[in-house]
C-alpha cells in the first residue's frame, strides 16, 4: 500500500482515492503489523506457559486479525465511514480485553514486566482520543482544533507510549541478568513524564500558546535524560549481550538503537522555533519522522527479537537478504525524505527525479518483506516435511 501511494505520485489513477488508501496504509501498518506482532511476542515472552494455553489468547488474535482485514478492505473503498469505523471499534474493544488479560496474567516483578505493563496502560489511555472523535466531529467539525488534537492524542500515546515502550520491554526481556534498579526506575519515571509533557508539541500546532512550548521543552529534556539512564542501565551488560548475537541480529538492533537516538535528537532540534514550524508544515519531515519510528525503531527491535529467538530462521539465505533489502530501503527512503524536506525548508523546491527516486528505493522495502515472507513459507514447508 505504501509503495502504491508513491506510485500514484508518478502515475495518478482516478480509480484510487489517495486519502482513502493512505488511511488504509496507516491502519494496516500500525494494527496489522506492529500491534499483532507485539501481541504475539508479549504472549510468547511474558505470559506463563500454563496461562498462554488459554483459548482466549488465540481467539483474540484472530478477531484482531479479522478486524484488520476488514479495515484493509473498507478504508480504500470508503475512507472513514460505517464499515471502517465498525472494524476499528471492534479492534479497540478486543485490545481492551487483551490489556486486561496481560495485566492479570503477567508477573509484575522484573524490570521488563514493569515496562510492559506501563506500555499496556498507555495503549488503553491512547484510545480516549478515538472516543473523542465523534463528539468533536458533531460539535465543532472535522477541521476544528478539538478534532485534530483528539487524533494527535491517539497517535502520540500509541507510538510513544504503547508501541515504543512495548518493544523496549521485549528488548530488555532478552537480557539474562537483572538491571540496576536505580537506573531503571529513573529511566521509567522520566520517560513516562516526558511522554505526557511532549504531547504539548502536537497540541501547539492547533493552539497558539507560548506555555505549551515550554512544557514540550521540559518534556524533551526529560526524555533525553531518561535515555541517558537507559544507556547507563544497559552498559554493564551490552558487551556480553552482543557476543551471543549473529550479524543479522546486531544489524537489526544497531539500526533500532541508532533510529532511537535520531528520534531523541530530532525532538531536541524542534525546540528551535523555525524548525518546530517546519516539522509540522513540511510533509516530508512528518513522514520521515513517522517512518523513523515505525520502520527504524519499532520494526528494527522486532526483527532483532524474532531472529535472535529463532522465531524467524536465522539460517535462511532469503531471510538475511530480505532483512538487508528492507533496511536498505528504509535508509535510502529516509535520506530522500529528509533531503527533500531540507530543499523545501530552504525554498529550493523539489529536487530532480525525487518522486522517481523515492518510489524506486521503496521497492527495496516491499521486496525485502516479500523475501522474508518467502523465507517463512519455506521454513514452514521444511518443518512439515521433517
CSV table of C-alpha atoms in Angstrom, one decimal:
chain,number,residue,atom,x,y,z
A,1,UNK,CA,0.0,0.0,0.0
A,2,UNK,CA,2.9,2.4,0.8
A,3,UNK,CA,4.5,1.5,-2.5
A,4,UNK,CA,1.2,2.2,-4.3
A,5,UNK,CA,0.9,5.6,-2.6
A,6,UNK,CA,4.4,6.6,-4.0
A,7,UNK,CA,3.4,5.1,-7.4
A,8,UNK,CA,0.4,7.4,-7.5
A,9,UNK,CA,2.7,10.5,-7.4
A,10,UNK,CA,4.2,9.3,-10.7
A,11,UNK,CA,1.0,7.8,-12.3
A,12,UNK,CA,-2.2,9.1,-10.8
A,13,UNK,CA,-5.2,6.8,-11.1
A,14,UNK,CA,-8.7,8.2,-10.9
A,15,UNK,CA,-10.0,4.9,-9.7
A,16,UNK,CA,-7.9,5.1,-6.5
A,17,UNK,CA,-8.7,7.7,-3.8
A,18,UNK,CA,-5.3,8.7,-2.4
A,19,UNK,CA,-6.5,9.7,1.1
A,20,UNK,CA,-8.6,6.6,1.5
A,21,UNK,CA,-5.6,4.5,0.6
A,22,UNK,CA,-3.4,6.5,3.0
A,23,UNK,CA,-5.9,5.7,5.9
A,24,UNK,CA,-5.7,2.0,4.9
A,25,UNK,CA,-1.9,2.0,4.8
A,26,UNK,CA,-1.5,3.7,8.2
A,27,UNK,CA,-4.1,1.4,9.9
A,28,UNK,CA,-2.8,-1.8,8.4
A,29,UNK,CA,0.8,-0.8,9.3
A,30,UNK,CA,0.0,0.1,12.9
A,31,UNK,CA,-2.6,-2.6,13.7
A,32,UNK,CA,-1.8,-5.3,11.2
A,33,UNK,CA,2.0,-5.4,11.6
A,34,UNK,CA,3.0,-3.6,14.8
A,35,UNK,CA,0.1,-4.5,17.1
A,36,UNK,CA,-0.2,-8.1,16.0
A,37,UNK,CA,3.5,-9.0,16.3
A,38,UNK,CA,3.8,-7.2,19.7
A,39,UNK,CA,0.7,-9.2,20.7
A,40,UNK,CA,2.3,-12.5,19.7
A,41,UNK,CA,5.7,-11.6,21.4
A,42,UNK,CA,4.0,-10.5,24.6
A,43,UNK,CA,2.2,-13.8,24.9
A,44,UNK,CA,5.3,-15.7,24.0
A,45,UNK,CA,7.7,-14.0,26.4
A,46,UNK,CA,5.6,-12.6,29.3
A,47,UNK,CA,2.6,-14.9,29.8
A,48,UNK,CA,3.4,-18.1,31.7
A,49,UNK,CA,3.0,-21.4,29.7
A,50,UNK,CA,0.0,-22.6,31.7
A,51,UNK,CA,-1.8,-19.3,31.1
A,52,UNK,CA,-0.9,-18.8,27.5
A,53,UNK,CA,-2.6,-22.1,26.6
A,54,UNK,CA,-6.0,-20.5,27.4
A,55,UNK,CA,-8.1,-20.4,24.2
A,56,UNK,CA,-8.9,-16.7,24.7
A,57,UNK,CA,-5.4,-15.6,23.6
A,58,UNK,CA,-5.7,-17.4,20.3
A,59,UNK,CA,-9.3,-16.3,19.8
A,60,UNK,CA,-8.4,-12.6,20.5
A,61,UNK,CA,-5.6,-12.8,18.0
A,62,UNK,CA,-7.9,-14.0,15.2
A,63,UNK,CA,-10.6,-11.5,16.0
A,64,UNK,CA,-7.9,-8.8,15.9
A,65,UNK,CA,-6.7,-10.2,12.5
A,66,UNK,CA,-10.3,-10.2,11.2
A,67,UNK,CA,-10.8,-6.5,12.2
A,68,UNK,CA,-7.5,-5.5,10.4
A,69,UNK,CA,-8.6,-7.3,7.3
A,70,UNK,CA,-11.9,-5.5,7.5
A,71,UNK,CA,-10.1,-2.2,7.7
A,72,UNK,CA,-7.8,-3.2,4.9
A,73,UNK,CA,-10.8,-3.7,2.6
A,74,UNK,CA,-13.1,-0.9,3.9
A,75,UNK,CA,-10.7,2.1,4.1
A,76,UNK,CA,-9.5,2.1,0.4
A,77,UNK,CA,-13.2,1.9,-0.7
A,78,UNK,CA,-14.9,4.3,1.7
A,79,UNK,CA,-12.4,6.0,3.9
A,80,UNK,CA,-13.7,6.9,7.4
A,81,UNK,CA,-17.3,5.6,7.1
A,82,UNK,CA,-19.6,3.0,8.5
A,83,UNK,CA,-17.7,-0.3,7.9
A,84,UNK,CA,-14.2,1.1,8.6
A,85,UNK,CA,-15.5,2.6,11.8
A,86,UNK,CA,-17.1,-0.7,12.8
A,87,UNK,CA,-13.9,-2.7,12.3
A,88,UNK,CA,-11.8,0.0,14.0
A,89,UNK,CA,-14.1,-0.1,17.0
A,90,UNK,CA,-14.0,-3.9,17.1
A,91,UNK,CA,-10.2,-3.7,17.3
A,92,UNK,CA,-10.2,-1.3,20.1
A,93,UNK,CA,-12.7,-3.4,22.2
A,94,UNK,CA,-10.6,-6.5,21.6
A,95,UNK,CA,-7.5,-4.6,22.6
A,96,UNK,CA,-9.2,-3.8,25.9
A,97,UNK,CA,-9.7,-7.5,26.7
A,98,UNK,CA,-6.0,-8.1,25.8
A,99,UNK,CA,-5.0,-5.3,28.2
A,100,UNK,CA,-7.0,-6.9,31.0
A,101,UNK,CA,-5.6,-10.4,30.3
A,102,UNK,CA,-2.0,-9.2,30.3
A,103,UNK,CA,-2.5,-7.2,33.5
A,104,UNK,CA,-4.0,-10.2,35.1
A,105,UNK,CA,-1.6,-13.0,33.8
A,106,UNK,CA,1.7,-11.2,33.7
A,107,UNK,CA,4.1,-11.2,36.6
A,108,UNK,CA,5.0,-7.7,37.9
A,109,UNK,CA,8.3,-8.5,39.4
A,110,UNK,CA,11.1,-7.8,36.8
A,111,UNK,CA,12.0,-4.5,35.1
A,112,UNK,CA,10.9,-5.7,31.6
A,113,UNK,CA,7.5,-6.7,33.1
A,114,UNK,CA,7.0,-3.3,34.7
A,115,UNK,CA,7.9,-1.6,31.4
A,116,UNK,CA,5.4,-3.9,29.6
A,117,UNK,CA,2.5,-3.1,32.0
A,118,UNK,CA,3.3,0.6,31.5
A,119,UNK,CA,3.0,0.2,27.7
A,120,UNK,CA,-0.3,-1.6,28.1
A,121,UNK,CA,-1.7,1.2,30.2
A,122,UNK,CA,-0.6,3.7,27.5
A,123,UNK,CA,-2.4,1.6,24.9
A,124,UNK,CA,-5.6,1.8,26.9
A,125,UNK,CA,-5.1,5.5,27.6
A,126,UNK,CA,-4.4,6.4,23.9
A,127,UNK,CA,-7.9,5.2,22.8
A,128,UNK,CA,-9.5,8.0,24.8
A,129,UNK,CA,-8.6,10.2,21.8
A,130,UNK,CA,-10.6,7.9,19.4
A,131,UNK,CA,-13.7,8.1,21.6
A,132,UNK,CA,-13.4,11.9,21.5
A,133,UNK,CA,-13.6,12.0,17.6
A,134,UNK,CA,-17.4,11.5,17.5
A,135,UNK,CA,-18.2,14.4,19.8
A,136,UNK,CA,-15.6,16.6,18.3
A,137,UNK,CA,-17.0,16.0,14.8
A,138,UNK,CA,-20.6,16.6,15.8
A,139,UNK,CA,-19.9,19.7,18.0
A,140,UNK,CA,-17.1,21.5,16.2
A,141,UNK,CA,-16.4,19.7,12.9
A,142,UNK,CA,-13.6,17.9,11.2
A,143,UNK,CA,-11.3,20.9,10.9
A,144,UNK,CA,-11.6,22.1,14.5
A,145,UNK,CA,-8.7,22.1,16.9
A,146,UNK,CA,-10.7,19.7,19.2
A,147,UNK,CA,-10.9,17.0,16.4
A,148,UNK,CA,-7.3,17.4,15.3
A,149,UNK,CA,-6.0,17.2,18.9
A,150,UNK,CA,-8.0,14.1,19.5
A,151,UNK,CA,-6.3,12.4,16.6
A,152,UNK,CA,-2.9,13.6,17.8
A,153,UNK,CA,-3.7,12.3,21.3
A,154,UNK,CA,-4.3,8.8,20.0
A,155,UNK,CA,-1.2,8.8,17.7
A,156,UNK,CA,1.2,10.3,20.3
A,157,UNK,CA,0.3,7.9,23.1
A,158,UNK,CA,0.1,4.9,20.7
A,159,UNK,CA,3.5,5.5,19.2
A,160,UNK,CA,5.5,7.0,22.1
A,161,UNK,CA,3.6,5.2,24.9
A,162,UNK,CA,2.3,1.8,23.7
A,163,UNK,CA,4.5,0.8,20.7
A,164,UNK,CA,7.9,2.1,21.7
A,165,UNK,CA,7.7,1.1,25.4
A,166,UNK,CA,6.3,-2.4,24.4
A,167,UNK,CA,9.3,-3.0,22.1
A,168,UNK,CA,11.7,-1.8,24.7
A,169,UNK,CA,10.1,-4.2,27.2
A,170,UNK,CA,10.6,-7.0,24.8
A,171,UNK,CA,14.2,-5.9,24.1
A,172,UNK,CA,15.0,-5.8,27.8
A,173,UNK,CA,13.5,-9.3,28.2
A,174,UNK,CA,16.3,-10.6,26.0
A,175,UNK,CA,18.9,-9.8,28.7
A,176,UNK,CA,19.5,-12.5,31.2
A,177,UNK,CA,20.8,-10.6,34.3
A,178,UNK,CA,18.7,-8.1,36.3
A,179,UNK,CA,19.3,-4.3,35.7
A,180,UNK,CA,20.4,-1.7,38.2
A,181,UNK,CA,17.1,-0.6,39.9
A,182,UNK,CA,18.3,3.0,40.3
A,183,UNK,CA,18.9,3.5,36.6
A,184,UNK,CA,15.8,1.5,35.6
A,185,UNK,CA,13.4,3.5,37.9
A,186,UNK,CA,14.9,6.8,36.7
A,187,UNK,CA,14.5,5.8,33.1
A,188,UNK,CA,10.9,4.6,33.5
A,189,UNK,CA,9.6,7.5,35.5
A,190,UNK,CA,11.4,10.2,33.5
A,191,UNK,CA,10.1,8.5,30.3
A,192,UNK,CA,6.5,8.4,31.5
A,193,UNK,CA,6.6,12.1,32.5
A,194,UNK,CA,8.3,13.1,29.2
A,195,UNK,CA,5.6,11.3,27.1
A,196,UNK,CA,2.9,13.3,28.8
A,197,UNK,CA,4.8,16.6,28.5
A,198,UNK,CA,5.9,16.2,24.9
A,199,UNK,CA,2.2,15.9,23.9
A,200,UNK,CA,2.2,19.7,24.2
A,201,UNK,CA,4.1,19.8,20.9
A,202,UNK,CA,1.3,18.5,18.6
A,203,UNK,CA,-1.2,20.5,20.7
A,204,UNK,CA,0.8,23.6,19.9
A,205,UNK,CA,0.1,23.1,16.2
A,206,UNK,CA,-3.6,23.9,16.8
A,207,UNK,CA,-3.5,26.1,19.9
A,208,UNK,CA,-1.1,29.1,19.9
A,209,UNK,CA,0.3,29.4,23.4
A,210,UNK,CA,3.9,30.0,24.5
A,211,UNK,CA,3.4,28.0,27.6
A,212,UNK,CA,2.9,24.8,25.5
A,213,UNK,CA,6.4,25.3,24.0
A,214,UNK,CA,8.0,25.4,27.5
A,215,UNK,CA,6.1,22.3,28.5
A,216,UNK,CA,7.4,20.5,25.4
A,217,UNK,CA,10.9,21.8,26.1
A,218,UNK,CA,10.9,20.3,29.6
A,219,UNK,CA,9.5,17.0,28.2
A,220,UNK,CA,12.2,16.7,25.5
A,221,UNK,CA,15.0,17.3,28.1
A,222,UNK,CA,13.5,14.8,30.4
A,223,UNK,CA,13.2,12.3,27.6
A,224,UNK,CA,16.9,12.8,26.7
A,225,UNK,CA,17.8,12.3,30.4
A,226,UNK,CA,15.6,9.1,30.5
A,227,UNK,CA,17.6,7.6,27.6
A,228,UNK,CA,20.9,8.5,29.2
A,229,UNK,CA,19.7,6.4,32.2
A,230,UNK,CA,18.7,3.7,29.7
A,231,UNK,CA,22.2,3.6,28.3
A,232,UNK,CA,23.8,3.5,31.7
A,233,UNK,CA,21.4,0.7,32.7
A,234,UNK,CA,22.4,-1.4,29.6
A,235,UNK,CA,26.1,-0.6,29.6
A,236,UNK,CA,27.3,-3.2,32.1
A,237,UNK,CA,25.6,-6.0,30.1
A,238,UNK,CA,25.8,-4.7,26.5
A,239,UNK,CA,29.2,-6.3,25.5
A,240,UNK,CA,28.3,-9.8,26.9
A,241,UNK,CA,24.9,-9.5,25.2
A,242,UNK,CA,26.4,-8.7,21.8
A,243,UNK,CA,28.8,-11.7,21.9
A,244,UNK,CA,25.9,-14.1,21.5
A,245,UNK,CA,24.3,-12.3,18.6
A,246,UNK,CA,24.8,-13.1,14.9
A,247,UNK,CA,25.4,-10.3,12.3
A,248,UNK,CA,21.8,-10.0,11.2
A,249,UNK,CA,20.5,-9.5,14.8
A,250,UNK,CA,23.3,-7.0,15.5
A,251,UNK,CA,22.3,-5.1,12.4
A,252,UNK,CA,18.6,-5.0,13.4
A,253,UNK,CA,19.3,-3.9,17.0
A,254,UNK,CA,22.0,-1.4,15.8
A,255,UNK,CA,19.6,0.2,13.4
A,256,UNK,CA,16.8,0.3,16.0
A,257,UNK,CA,19.1,1.9,18.6
A,258,UNK,CA,20.5,4.4,16.1
A,259,UNK,CA,17.0,5.4,15.0
A,260,UNK,CA,16.0,5.8,18.6
A,261,UNK,CA,19.0,8.2,19.1
A,262,UNK,CA,18.0,10.1,16.0
A,263,UNK,CA,14.4,10.4,17.2
A,264,UNK,CA,15.5,11.9,20.5
A,265,UNK,CA,17.9,14.2,18.6
A,266,UNK,CA,15.2,15.5,16.2
A,267,UNK,CA,12.9,16.2,19.1
A,268,UNK,CA,15.7,18.3,20.7
A,269,UNK,CA,16.2,20.2,17.4
A,270,UNK,CA,12.5,21.2,17.2
A,271,UNK,CA,13.0,23.2,20.3
A,272,UNK,CA,14.2,25.9,17.8
A,273,UNK,CA,11.1,27.8,16.7
A,274,UNK,CA,11.9,27.8,12.9
A,275,UNK,CA,12.5,24.0,12.9
A,276,UNK,CA,9.4,23.4,15.1
A,277,UNK,CA,7.3,25.2,12.5
A,278,UNK,CA,8.9,23.4,9.6
A,279,UNK,CA,8.5,20.0,11.3
A,280,UNK,CA,4.7,20.5,11.2
A,281,UNK,CA,4.3,22.2,7.8
A,282,UNK,CA,6.7,20.2,5.6
A,283,UNK,CA,5.1,16.8,4.9
A,284,UNK,CA,8.5,15.1,4.1
A,285,UNK,CA,9.7,15.8,7.7
A,286,UNK,CA,6.5,14.3,9.1
A,287,UNK,CA,6.6,11.2,7.0
A,288,UNK,CA,10.3,10.8,7.6
A,289,UNK,CA,9.8,11.0,11.4
A,290,UNK,CA,6.9,8.6,11.4
A,291,UNK,CA,8.9,6.0,9.3
A,292,UNK,CA,11.9,6.6,11.6
A,293,UNK,CA,9.7,5.4,14.5
A,294,UNK,CA,7.8,2.6,12.8
A,295,UNK,CA,10.4,1.2,10.4
A,296,UNK,CA,13.6,2.1,12.2
A,297,UNK,CA,12.9,1.8,16.0
A,298,UNK,CA,9.9,-0.5,16.2
A,299,UNK,CA,10.5,-2.8,13.3
A,300,UNK,CA,14.2,-2.9,14.0
A,301,UNK,CA,13.7,-4.1,17.5
A,302,UNK,CA,11.0,-6.6,16.4
A,303,UNK,CA,13.1,-8.2,13.7
A,304,UNK,CA,16.1,-8.4,16.1
A,305,UNK,CA,14.0,-10.2,18.7
A,306,UNK,CA,12.4,-12.5,16.2
A,307,UNK,CA,15.7,-13.6,14.7
A,308,UNK,CA,17.6,-13.8,18.0
A,309,UNK,CA,15.0,-16.2,19.3
A,310,UNK,CA,14.8,-18.2,16.1
A,311,UNK,CA,11.2,-17.3,15.6
A,312,UNK,CA,12.4,-16.3,12.1
A,313,UNK,CA,15.0,-18.8,10.9
A,314,UNK,CA,18.4,-17.1,11.0
A,315,UNK,CA,19.9,-19.9,8.8
A,316,UNK,CA,17.8,-18.8,5.8
A,317,UNK,CA,19.6,-17.0,3.0
A,318,UNK,CA,16.3,-15.5,1.8
A,319,UNK,CA,15.6,-14.1,5.3
A,320,UNK,CA,19.1,-12.4,5.5
A,321,UNK,CA,18.7,-11.0,2.0
A,322,UNK,CA,15.2,-9.8,2.9
A,323,UNK,CA,16.3,-8.0,6.1
A,324,UNK,CA,19.2,-6.4,4.1
A,325,UNK,CA,16.8,-5.2,1.4
A,326,UNK,CA,14.3,-3.9,3.9
A,327,UNK,CA,16.8,-1.9,6.0
A,328,UNK,CA,18.5,-0.6,2.8
A,329,UNK,CA,15.1,0.6,1.5
A,330,UNK,CA,14.4,2.2,4.9
A,331,UNK,CA,17.7,4.0,5.0
A,332,UNK,CA,17.5,5.3,1.4
A,333,UNK,CA,13.9,6.5,1.7
A,334,UNK,CA,14.7,8.3,5.0
A,335,UNK,CA,17.7,10.1,3.4
A,336,UNK,CA,15.5,11.1,0.4
A,337,UNK,CA,12.6,12.3,2.7
A,338,UNK,CA,14.8,14.4,4.9
A,339,UNK,CA,16.8,15.7,2.0
A,340,UNK,CA,13.7,16.8,0.1
A,341,UNK,CA,12.4,18.3,3.4
A,342,UNK,CA,15.6,20.3,3.6
A,343,UNK,CA,15.1,21.5,0.0
A,344,UNK,CA,11.6,22.8,0.9
A,345,UNK,CA,12.9,24.3,4.1
A,346,UNK,CA,15.4,26.4,2.2
A,347,UNK,CA,12.9,27.2,-0.6
A,348,UNK,CA,14.7,25.1,-3.2
A,349,UNK,CA,11.6,23.3,-4.4
A,350,UNK,CA,11.6,19.6,-5.4
A,351,UNK,CA,14.9,18.2,-6.5
A,352,UNK,CA,15.2,16.4,-9.8
A,353,UNK,CA,13.8,12.9,-10.0
A,354,UNK,CA,12.6,13.0,-6.4
A,355,UNK,CA,9.4,11.1,-6.9
A,356,UNK,CA,11.1,8.5,-9.2
A,357,UNK,CA,13.8,8.0,-6.6
A,358,UNK,CA,11.5,7.6,-3.6
A,359,UNK,CA,9.4,5.1,-5.5
A,360,UNK,CA,12.5,3.2,-6.7
A,361,UNK,CA,14.0,3.0,-3.2
A,362,UNK,CA,10.6,2.0,-1.7
A,363,UNK,CA,10.7,-1.1,-3.9
A,364,UNK,CA,13.5,-2.4,-1.7
A,365,UNK,CA,11.2,-2.3,1.3
A,366,UNK,CA,8.5,-4.2,-0.4
A,367,UNK,CA,10.9,-6.7,-2.0
A,368,UNK,CA,12.6,-7.2,1.4
A,369,UNK,CA,9.3,-8.1,3.0
A,370,UNK,CA,8.4,-10.5,0.2
A,371,UNK,CA,11.8,-12.3,0.7
A,372,UNK,CA,11.1,-12.5,4.4
A,373,UNK,CA,7.7,-13.9,3.8
A,374,UNK,CA,9.1,-16.4,1.3
A,375,UNK,CA,11.7,-17.5,3.9
A,376,UNK,CA,8.9,-18.1,6.5
A,377,UNK,CA,6.8,-20.2,4.0
A,378,UNK,CA,9.9,-22.3,3.0
A,379,UNK,CA,10.8,-22.9,6.7
A,380,UNK,CA,7.2,-23.9,7.4
A,381,UNK,CA,7.3,-26.4,4.5
A,382,UNK,CA,10.6,-27.9,5.7
A,383,UNK,CA,9.2,-28.3,9.2
A,384,UNK,CA,6.1,-30.0,7.9
A,385,UNK,CA,8.2,-32.4,5.8
A,386,UNK,CA,10.5,-33.2,8.7
